[in-house]
Amino acid sequence: MATVREPLPQTDLSQHPLDPLTPEELRATVAIVRKEAKLDDRVLFETVMLREPEKSVVRGFTAGDPISREAFVAVQDRNAGKVFEGTVSLDDGRLTSWAHLPGVQTRSIGEEMEEMEQLVKAHPEYIEGLKKRGIEDLSKVMVEGLTQGNFGTEEEQTKRLMRAHSFYVEAPGHNPHVRAIEGLAPVVDLNKMEVLRVEDFGVRPIPPETGNYGSEFLSEQRDAPARLDITQPNGPGFRVEGQQITWEKWSLRVGFTPREGMVLNTIGYRDGDEERPVVYRASLAELVVPYAETDNDHFRNHSFDLGEGVFGTCVNSLRLGCDCVGEIHYMDIHMANGKGEVVSYPNAICLHEEDYGVLWKHTDPMTKSTSVRRSRRLVVSSFYTVGNYDYGIFWYFYQDGSIEFEAKLTGILYCAAVEDDKVTPYGRLVAPNVSGMIHEHYFNVRLDMNVDGEANSVVEVEAQHVPSGPDNPHGNAHTTKETVLGSELGAARDIKPELGRYWKVVNQSRKNRMGGPTGYRLVPGSNVKPMHQPGSPFMKRAGFVEHDLWVTQYADNERFPCGNYIPQSAGGDGLPDWTQRDLPLQDEDVVLWYTAGLMHVPRLEDYPIMPVEYVGFKLQPVGFFDHNPALDAVPPHKH
Ligand code: CU
């Protein structure tokens, strides 16, 4: 029997003001900017993305409403050495603003790295430097950009620079990151695309081992594990309409920007008949990896992968059965490259469900009967390859109202080459002549909170001892201390694991059934403090790492903890600066900026490819619900 098709609706009800620009909108934006700003063909597009509407527009939006679309553009005019920002009205098809931003640089752009490799490989001094190291075949050399940073030299204030580091790759498909061609560093003016000089710190041996990790290079493999199938014969438990995901009682919208990568918008939880907001916008806002090595030019290595690199555009296309298993739904991403051409990244965002063990359980001692519920979680994830490292950005949603952020770190160590065993105290020998340099990874996550609405306050909670005495005659008493973070200056805070310190975001105007304010708390995971010295170039530039948590009053243009433009910045912009205004934080629209750090002292086991390391934090309801919100989960036998 033929199925009767419903007529297609006139308006796509899945469309929303926060949807990323479509390929058509990206193309239109680039064309409008090209025409109206009269760009020459050396201009590169650093960013083309949705200019997100104001919150009031999003709040007032109902499916099917007309949507006004605007785009934001940042370009690097390489001939003029200038950065321009513009906005485009896609409704009217015109450039509505265009401005030169003095004293800043855009991030490095993919096309430039390709041009730089060609440029460097044609430079006689570089070719000579390779020859000194016994390398004649340029096809066996991989060139990668390393940011210059800002160490106070004249050229760092005036030129747009990139250093080139090289690796020896014996044959295509060999590990391209373990055989450093040490000590040879051309310095390139990116705007002029010319080699300024080739720095040579002296010849070191090329590490002898290939460091290959593919199964084709292994003589023996272990037996395959027993077959494990994860199937959902009735399909997954989530629904996807456009960028909107609903799963169990959660709802959220998935967005994407070229700098941040995946962004989660308007996260809410359906409680009875009520849709209760929790987070307005959650995103990775910076990832910076400072190194400890003093040898050669490695002291410069503290790249900001979002602010100086191209984190979002490093997103992987995921393949079913490899990165994730089970019933997967993928979302595609579209972005403009440096030339303004639309590039599609199919299967860039992965949605799936996972069984996560026991959700809650009790065996009744009288009846001996056991009640148990299994935990199911929704996983929203994407992977990014930034040079040698691969980062998974995973957000988990749980049935008990929790949200978890987890970064997965894998890929290849950033390796230097050393004479035999002459490794500095700042590196570890991980293979013959290979130094895995000590470093940290700092993930700053921006959480624009929205707990039961916009007016939120932040309270620090930690354990409090009670001295022995009349109030504590048996020495067992202890309680908690709660401190309201009243304004921005005092809200730069640090973890204190021995006191179980956490921060809760509460809504004073909404009470739970025991009379307290509803809230969500940020529970830190493992973390480290910065290791670089106060006043060092890294600490000046990445001031946010000084504290684990910052809280700011929401401001439209504050998206990144070191400010909008970071390449070769001297520091001074961002959280430490903004919070000097000391705006009040009580019953305000608050933004949490939490940094999860991981110190990485390379192990032999990290070579030639690293098993995944994890770092993250949790958001948990605290008095948001009136009781365990997962009480109503269905017993296992009824699944
Ligand atoms: Cu690492």
XYZ file of C-alpha atoms and ligand atoms in Angstrom:
640
model
C 0.000 0.000 0.000
C 1.341 3.402 -0.908
C 2.155 5.685 1.992
C 0.378 8.973 2.049
C 2.895 11.760 2.270
C 2.066 14.816 4.284
C 2.597 18.076 2.416
C 5.903 19.678 3.378
C 5.458 22.536 5.850
C 5.993 26.022 4.466
C 8.325 27.059 7.269
C 11.011 24.792 8.641
C 10.021 24.758 12.305
C 13.458 23.479 13.289
C 15.114 26.756 12.327
C 16.368 28.857 15.207
C 18.198 32.187 15.637
C 21.257 30.374 17.054
C 21.713 28.004 14.102
C 25.220 28.235 12.607
C 25.445 29.852 9.191
C 24.385 27.524 6.384
C 26.675 27.006 3.354
C 24.473 29.447 1.406
C 24.737 32.043 4.165
C 28.506 31.594 4.379
C 28.825 32.088 0.623
C 26.551 35.117 0.666
C 28.483 36.690 3.558
C 31.832 36.273 1.833
C 30.460 37.658 -1.435
C 28.958 40.710 0.271
C 32.176 41.441 2.184
C 34.333 40.951 -0.898
C 32.199 43.329 -2.920
C 31.514 46.055 -0.390
C 34.868 46.104 1.430
C 36.748 45.785 -1.868
C 39.160 43.107 -0.679
C 42.188 42.146 -2.700
C 42.971 38.494 -3.287
C 45.639 38.245 -0.572
C 43.120 39.041 2.126
C 42.352 36.000 4.251
C 39.116 35.275 6.090
C 39.966 34.350 9.666
C 36.374 34.051 10.852
C 33.017 33.890 9.142
C 30.265 32.945 11.547
C 26.838 33.730 12.877
C 26.607 36.971 14.779
C 24.566 35.601 17.621
C 21.403 37.545 18.372
C 20.857 39.133 21.752
C 19.535 36.904 24.497
C 16.178 38.698 24.504
C 15.660 37.634 20.884
C 16.443 34.017 21.728
C 14.246 34.076 24.828
C 11.311 35.533 22.933
C 11.598 33.153 20.006
C 8.914 30.601 19.150
C 9.299 27.964 16.452
C 8.168 29.334 13.118
C 8.824 32.997 13.985
C 10.662 34.992 11.307
C 14.402 34.989 11.951
C 16.758 37.852 11.290
C 20.246 36.653 10.341
C 23.533 38.453 10.777
C 27.085 37.316 10.153
C 30.356 38.307 11.797
C 33.548 38.447 9.768
C 37.204 38.996 10.676
C 39.812 39.271 7.948
C 43.567 39.668 7.811
C 44.575 42.151 5.143
C 48.082 40.858 4.600
C 49.197 43.587 2.203
C 48.190 46.363 4.559
C 49.075 44.378 7.696
C 45.662 45.180 9.118
C 42.781 43.323 10.737
C 39.219 44.267 9.883
C 35.981 43.182 11.514
C 32.631 43.463 9.861
C 29.004 42.557 10.232
C 26.713 41.549 7.432
C 22.949 41.689 7.405
C 21.896 38.602 5.526
C 18.314 39.862 5.472
C 19.314 42.990 3.528
C 22.360 41.534 1.798
C 24.700 44.308 2.881
C 27.722 45.066 4.997
C 26.405 46.900 8.053
C 29.716 47.614 9.767
C 33.379 47.504 8.832
C 36.204 48.596 11.076
C 39.983 48.406 11.269
C 41.225 47.066 14.600
C 44.608 48.620 15.273
C 47.382 46.732 17.053
C 46.049 43.203 16.715
C 46.594 40.151 14.525
C 44.283 37.375 13.469
C 44.967 33.762 14.258
C 47.075 31.805 11.811
C 44.967 30.571 8.937
C 45.193 27.142 7.288
C 46.186 28.486 3.877
C 49.079 30.398 5.409
C 50.542 27.251 6.909
C 50.485 25.621 3.472
C 52.111 28.671 1.890
C 54.694 28.746 4.668
C 55.737 25.126 4.098
C 56.375 25.821 0.405
C 58.208 29.040 1.198
C 60.489 27.496 3.797
C 61.313 24.479 1.659
C 62.512 26.759 -1.124
C 64.839 28.804 1.115
C 68.561 28.140 0.504
C 69.609 28.541 4.160
C 66.951 26.087 5.259
C 67.991 23.592 2.581
C 71.599 24.048 3.749
C 70.512 23.455 7.360
C 68.817 20.218 6.338
C 71.942 19.101 4.482
C 74.016 19.664 7.635
C 71.652 17.208 9.274
C 72.021 14.691 6.461
C 68.663 15.368 4.795
C 68.547 16.049 1.068
C 65.077 14.823 0.155
C 62.576 17.593 0.923
C 59.655 15.230 0.445
C 60.760 13.554 3.687
C 60.344 16.744 5.680
C 57.188 17.975 7.372
C 57.071 21.645 8.310
C 54.804 22.906 11.076
C 54.133 26.346 12.452
C 55.076 27.245 15.996
C 53.803 30.511 17.409
C 56.385 33.153 18.228
C 54.683 34.489 21.345
C 55.759 37.800 22.780
C 59.107 37.922 24.545
C 59.549 41.660 24.174
C 61.552 41.888 20.951
C 60.920 44.699 18.479
C 59.752 42.443 15.655
C 57.196 40.762 17.931
C 55.482 44.111 18.375
C 55.461 45.045 14.695
C 55.436 41.920 12.512
C 53.138 38.944 12.176
C 55.475 36.028 12.809
C 55.509 32.266 12.708
C 58.359 29.871 13.359
C 58.727 26.697 11.355
C 59.682 23.472 13.070
C 60.473 20.418 10.988
C 60.221 16.683 11.344
C 61.783 13.861 9.375
C 59.245 11.475 7.835
C 60.969 8.561 6.155
C 57.984 7.484 4.080
C 54.370 8.606 3.686
C 52.258 7.229 6.511
C 55.106 7.220 9.023
C 54.625 8.990 12.342
C 55.256 12.630 11.384
C 55.889 14.009 14.886
C 58.604 11.986 16.640
C 61.739 12.607 14.578
C 62.431 16.284 15.162
C 64.889 18.015 12.855
C 66.139 19.788 15.927
C 67.478 23.293 16.153
C 66.570 24.522 12.687
C 63.931 27.238 12.819
C 63.109 29.572 9.953
C 61.257 32.660 11.158
C 58.593 33.813 8.731
C 56.782 37.117 8.283
C 53.311 35.770 7.599
C 51.877 38.925 6.072
C 54.715 39.335 3.586
C 55.132 35.562 3.405
C 58.886 35.822 3.474
C 61.598 34.121 5.497
C 63.202 36.738 7.750
C 66.035 34.460 8.845
C 66.830 30.844 9.561
C 67.838 30.280 13.163
C 70.203 27.351 13.653
C 70.924 26.230 17.207
C 73.276 23.437 16.150
C 73.007 19.959 14.706
C 71.428 17.140 16.711
C 70.940 13.562 15.578
C 67.687 12.661 13.883
C 66.049 10.131 16.237
C 66.627 6.675 14.738
C 63.229 5.070 15.348
C 60.224 5.644 13.113
C 57.768 5.677 16.017
C 55.145 4.205 13.753
C 51.877 3.202 15.386
C 49.689 1.869 12.577
C 48.849 -1.840 12.751
C 50.523 -2.318 9.347
C 53.855 -1.544 10.993
C 53.476 -4.110 13.773
C 54.835 -7.620 13.364
C 52.461 -8.983 15.967
C 49.054 -7.977 17.216
C 47.156 -9.323 20.180
C 44.002 -11.342 19.600
C 40.887 -9.323 18.916
C 38.671 -8.995 21.999
C 35.428 -10.938 22.205
C 32.717 -9.541 20.018
C 30.701 -6.783 21.657
C 27.701 -5.347 19.874
C 25.884 -2.291 21.055
C 22.553 -2.157 19.319
C 19.419 -0.148 19.762
C 16.901 -2.019 17.601
C 14.298 0.704 18.117
C 16.726 3.524 17.401
C 18.373 5.920 19.830
C 16.489 7.590 22.656
C 17.194 11.129 21.508
C 15.453 13.291 18.941
C 17.177 15.705 16.630
C 15.335 18.523 14.895
C 17.741 20.868 13.144
C 20.282 21.779 15.819
C 17.915 20.914 18.673
C 18.423 17.736 20.673
C 15.968 16.343 23.156
C 16.864 13.334 25.250
C 15.157 12.047 28.371
C 14.278 15.337 30.097
C 17.151 17.326 28.622
C 17.024 19.741 25.739
C 19.872 21.651 24.142
C 20.993 23.135 20.868
C 24.303 22.299 19.258
C 26.201 25.117 17.605
C 29.700 25.460 16.243
C 32.168 28.275 15.676
C 35.511 28.251 13.858
C 37.370 29.214 17.059
C 35.560 27.327 19.815
C 34.454 24.291 17.883
C 31.302 22.770 19.348
C 29.089 25.083 21.403
C 26.057 24.059 23.442
C 23.193 26.524 23.676
C 20.042 26.841 25.787
C 20.516 23.739 27.926
C 17.340 23.016 29.849
C 15.640 20.272 31.824
C 11.936 19.421 31.629
C 10.616 19.146 35.162
C 6.973 18.056 35.039
C 5.350 20.464 32.610
C 8.021 23.071 33.036
C 11.058 23.627 30.832
C 13.694 24.845 33.314
C 16.792 26.587 31.946
C 20.197 25.611 33.353
C 22.940 26.950 31.042
C 22.504 29.539 28.295
C 25.765 28.790 26.495
C 28.615 26.375 27.225
C 31.837 26.290 25.258
C 35.518 25.628 25.412
C 36.892 29.180 25.447
C 40.639 28.523 25.408
C 43.128 25.702 25.373
C 46.723 26.667 25.991
C 49.686 24.321 26.317
C 52.814 25.888 27.842
C 56.078 23.922 27.773
C 58.826 23.801 30.399
C 61.758 23.250 28.022
C 64.538 25.890 27.908
C 66.578 24.227 25.147
C 66.909 25.943 21.731
C 63.676 27.844 20.980
C 61.319 25.521 22.871
C 60.864 28.121 25.620
C 58.577 29.907 23.149
C 56.150 27.055 22.969
C 52.891 28.010 24.640
C 50.437 28.043 21.795
C 46.884 29.118 22.435
C 45.037 26.535 20.374
C 41.849 28.615 20.207
C 43.222 32.141 20.323
C 46.213 31.672 18.052
C 45.388 28.446 16.275
C 42.418 27.220 14.392
C 40.833 24.843 16.892
C 37.340 24.678 15.369
C 38.669 24.144 11.873
C 40.768 21.219 13.179
C 37.555 19.245 13.746
C 37.622 15.618 12.582
C 35.060 13.830 10.482
C 34.094 10.871 12.615
C 33.528 7.366 11.362
C 30.957 4.970 12.685
C 32.405 2.139 14.763
C 35.747 3.848 15.246
C 35.417 6.852 17.488
C 32.025 5.869 18.854
C 29.945 2.711 18.907
C 26.232 2.087 18.925
C 23.389 3.977 17.320
C 25.057 7.211 16.254
C 23.635 10.405 14.883
C 26.106 12.742 13.259
C 25.883 16.439 12.566
C 27.800 18.110 9.755
C 29.645 21.399 10.060
C 30.224 24.047 7.422
C 32.833 26.762 7.655
C 34.577 29.193 5.351
C 38.291 28.672 4.771
C 40.813 31.484 4.505
C 39.911 32.122 0.893
C 36.264 32.372 1.818
C 35.323 29.071 0.217
C 32.829 26.888 2.049
C 34.329 23.706 3.456
C 32.092 20.982 4.818
C 33.097 18.658 7.641
C 30.728 15.715 7.444
C 30.039 13.782 10.664
C 31.847 16.341 12.780
C 29.625 16.111 15.852
C 28.602 12.772 17.274
C 25.505 12.071 19.348
C 24.966 8.754 20.999
C 23.782 7.125 24.183
C 25.902 5.069 26.547
C 25.072 2.685 29.320
C 26.873 4.097 32.353
C 26.549 1.382 34.969
C 24.431 1.797 38.082
C 22.353 4.933 38.492
C 21.091 4.035 41.965
C 20.623 0.846 43.946
C 19.544 -0.544 47.300
C 18.974 -3.979 48.730
C 16.210 -3.847 51.338
C 17.607 -5.677 54.392
C 14.142 -6.839 55.488
C 12.658 -8.075 52.243
C 16.060 -8.827 50.634
C 14.662 -7.377 47.449
C 16.928 -5.213 45.344
C 15.965 -2.071 43.485
C 18.378 -0.901 40.850
C 18.286 1.507 37.934
C 20.862 1.639 35.229
C 22.331 4.956 34.199
C 22.109 6.072 30.635
C 23.959 9.102 29.392
C 23.762 11.226 26.288
C 27.153 11.936 24.752
C 27.687 15.004 22.562
C 31.228 14.992 21.278
C 33.720 16.065 18.667
C 37.438 15.518 18.082
C 40.068 18.040 17.001
C 43.559 17.402 15.664
C 45.839 20.316 16.454
C 49.208 19.437 14.956
C 50.614 16.598 17.051
C 47.791 16.469 19.610
C 44.269 15.124 19.315
C 41.610 16.438 21.667
C 38.163 14.998 22.280
C 35.654 17.466 23.655
C 32.894 15.483 25.330
C 29.768 16.699 27.088
C 27.707 14.123 28.981
C 24.113 14.517 30.120
C 22.816 12.242 32.868
C 19.371 11.225 34.068
C 20.068 12.610 37.561
C 20.315 16.147 36.200
C 24.130 16.210 36.001
C 26.219 17.498 33.130
C 29.867 16.592 32.700
C 32.625 18.163 30.635
C 35.473 15.881 29.697
C 38.480 16.601 27.518
C 40.268 13.580 26.114
C 43.928 14.040 25.254
C 45.683 11.730 22.870
C 47.891 11.818 19.772
C 51.631 12.330 19.656
C 53.879 14.075 22.189
C 55.591 17.245 21.086
C 59.096 15.826 20.766
C 62.530 17.384 20.661
C 65.681 15.554 19.556
C 68.629 15.279 21.962
C 72.205 13.940 21.853
C 72.122 10.413 23.213
C 70.950 10.822 26.825
C 71.553 14.556 27.163
C 68.019 15.416 28.098
C 67.416 18.570 30.164
C 65.550 18.413 33.505
C 62.561 19.748 31.555
C 62.099 16.763 29.276
C 61.955 12.991 29.586
C 63.618 10.476 27.304
C 60.770 8.501 25.797
C 62.752 6.792 22.998
C 66.360 6.923 21.767
C 67.259 10.603 21.176
C 63.644 11.661 21.720
C 62.748 14.064 24.503
C 59.111 14.346 25.498
C 59.027 17.871 26.898
C 57.142 18.564 30.139
C 54.099 20.762 29.655
C 50.612 21.542 30.889
C 47.244 21.668 29.152
C 44.779 24.277 30.401
C 41.188 23.994 29.199
C 39.149 27.085 29.982
C 35.412 26.480 29.740
C 32.979 29.355 29.642
C 29.619 28.647 31.235
C 26.991 31.323 30.745
C 24.695 30.097 33.493
C 20.956 30.399 33.499
C 19.713 28.511 36.554
C 15.937 28.925 36.503
C 16.459 32.232 34.745
C 18.991 34.979 34.346
C 19.303 36.376 37.878
C 21.853 34.083 39.510
C 24.354 34.323 42.369
C 27.472 32.290 43.059
C 28.270 30.752 46.440
C 31.551 29.078 47.378
C 31.076 26.054 49.620
C 33.766 24.176 51.509
C 34.148 21.996 54.554
C 34.665 23.805 57.838
C 36.375 22.319 60.855
C 35.007 22.924 64.342
C 37.704 23.190 67.044
C 37.344 20.797 69.957
C 35.576 22.530 72.856
C 32.065 23.067 74.132
C 30.673 23.110 70.550
C 32.553 19.954 69.625
C 33.113 17.897 72.770
C 33.808 14.632 70.914
C 35.890 16.051 68.068
C 33.557 14.786 65.361
C 31.774 18.005 64.412
C 32.362 19.592 61.068
C 30.137 21.615 58.838
C 30.354 23.702 55.681
C 31.142 27.318 55.163
C 29.263 29.213 52.480
C 30.595 32.453 51.062
C 28.678 34.501 48.536
C 30.986 35.763 45.785
C 29.595 39.267 45.853
C 31.559 40.915 43.071
C 34.046 40.119 40.342
C 37.346 40.949 42.086
C 36.730 38.541 44.931
C 35.364 35.875 42.621
C 38.732 34.772 41.221
C 38.950 31.522 43.140
C 41.008 28.366 43.427
C 40.213 24.751 44.064
C 40.857 23.344 47.519
C 40.508 19.573 47.258
C 41.241 18.931 50.963
C 38.137 20.957 51.856
C 36.052 19.679 48.945
C 35.554 23.245 47.732
C 32.938 23.797 45.033
C 30.855 26.636 43.695
C 27.111 26.722 43.357
C 25.127 28.972 41.098
C 21.804 29.694 42.762
C 18.593 31.448 41.893
C 17.478 33.342 45.004
C 14.037 33.998 43.623
C 13.161 30.342 43.230
C 12.884 28.033 46.204
C 13.012 24.264 46.429
C 10.607 22.414 48.717
C 12.873 22.816 51.743
C 12.963 26.576 51.261
C 16.475 26.913 49.828
C 17.351 28.532 46.501
C 17.512 26.253 43.474
C 21.016 25.748 42.180
C 23.644 23.932 40.199
C 27.174 23.391 41.451
C 30.449 23.199 39.606
C 32.459 20.324 41.036
C 36.133 20.453 40.022
C 37.946 17.363 38.851
C 41.694 16.931 39.155
C 43.590 20.136 38.422
C 47.014 21.761 38.633
C 48.283 25.250 39.375
C 50.413 27.103 36.814
C 54.111 26.213 36.853
C 55.453 29.196 34.927
C 56.911 31.984 37.011
C 54.863 35.090 37.871
C 55.596 37.840 35.372
C 56.880 35.401 32.733
C 55.706 36.024 29.167
C 53.311 33.082 29.394
C 51.755 34.196 32.675
C 51.307 37.733 31.347
C 49.569 36.460 28.232
C 47.501 33.701 29.841
C 46.543 35.562 33.021
C 43.418 33.451 33.416
C 45.414 30.379 34.507
C 46.306 32.143 37.755
C 42.931 31.133 39.148
C 40.795 28.080 38.523
C 37.514 29.965 38.564
C 36.534 33.450 37.543
C 33.002 34.816 37.593
C 31.938 37.784 35.524
C 28.754 39.659 34.930
C 27.631 38.781 31.410
C 28.951 41.112 28.729
C 28.255 40.675 25.040
C 31.833 40.888 23.821
C 33.461 38.714 26.481
C 33.821 35.289 24.959
C 37.488 34.457 25.467
C 39.505 34.569 28.702
C 42.447 36.474 27.136
C 40.349 38.715 24.919
C 39.517 38.442 21.254
C 42.937 38.743 19.609
C 45.829 36.874 21.169
C 48.577 36.248 18.572
C 51.785 37.907 19.854
C 49.754 39.717 22.502
C 51.758 41.105 25.394
C 48.870 40.242 27.713
C 46.642 42.533 29.711
C 43.324 41.779 28.046
C 40.807 39.299 29.379
C 39.624 38.084 32.766
C 42.261 39.662 35.060
C 41.602 43.001 33.380
C 37.812 42.779 33.083
C 37.339 41.803 36.696
C 39.093 44.991 37.872
C 35.777 46.769 37.276
C 34.475 44.630 40.159
C 30.872 44.487 38.997
C 28.331 42.991 41.412
C 27.466 39.324 40.958
C 24.415 38.919 43.149
C 21.161 38.292 41.298
C 22.911 39.074 38.053
C 23.446 37.310 34.742
C 26.663 35.508 35.703
C 29.261 33.733 33.593
C 31.576 31.093 35.089
C 35.029 30.557 33.595
C 36.579 27.377 34.883
C 40.041 26.112 33.986
C 40.805 22.409 34.147
C 44.549 21.833 33.935
C 46.668 18.765 33.512
C 50.421 18.515 33.965
C 51.964 16.178 31.472
C 55.303 14.623 32.371
C 55.777 12.333 29.387
C 56.040 8.609 30.085
C 57.596 5.921 27.963
C 54.048 4.679 27.576
C 53.084 7.931 25.835
C 55.361 6.961 22.953
C 54.843 6.572 20.063
C 51.164 7.477 20.542
C 49.496 8.456 23.797
C 46.775 6.455 25.491
C 43.937 8.880 26.297
C 44.246 11.110 29.376
C 41.147 12.774 30.804
C 40.427 16.043 32.522
C 37.163 17.806 33.267
C 34.508 18.819 35.788
C 30.849 18.286 36.621
C 27.777 20.413 36.945
C 25.343 18.862 39.409
C 21.948 19.991 40.616
C 22.036 21.121 44.239
C 18.559 21.770 45.560
C 17.421 22.324 41.981
C 15.077 19.349 42.314
C 12.974 18.434 45.314
C 14.318 14.892 45.456
C 16.358 12.458 43.379
C 15.232 13.434 39.875
C 15.981 9.953 38.566
C 13.542 8.268 40.952
C 11.207 7.733 38.029
C 13.778 5.889 35.901
C 12.355 2.636 34.568
C 13.589 -0.635 36.195
C 15.987 -2.585 33.950
C 13.639 -5.480 33.078
C 11.123 -3.031 31.609
C 13.569 -1.568 29.073
Cu 50.337 16.611 26.945
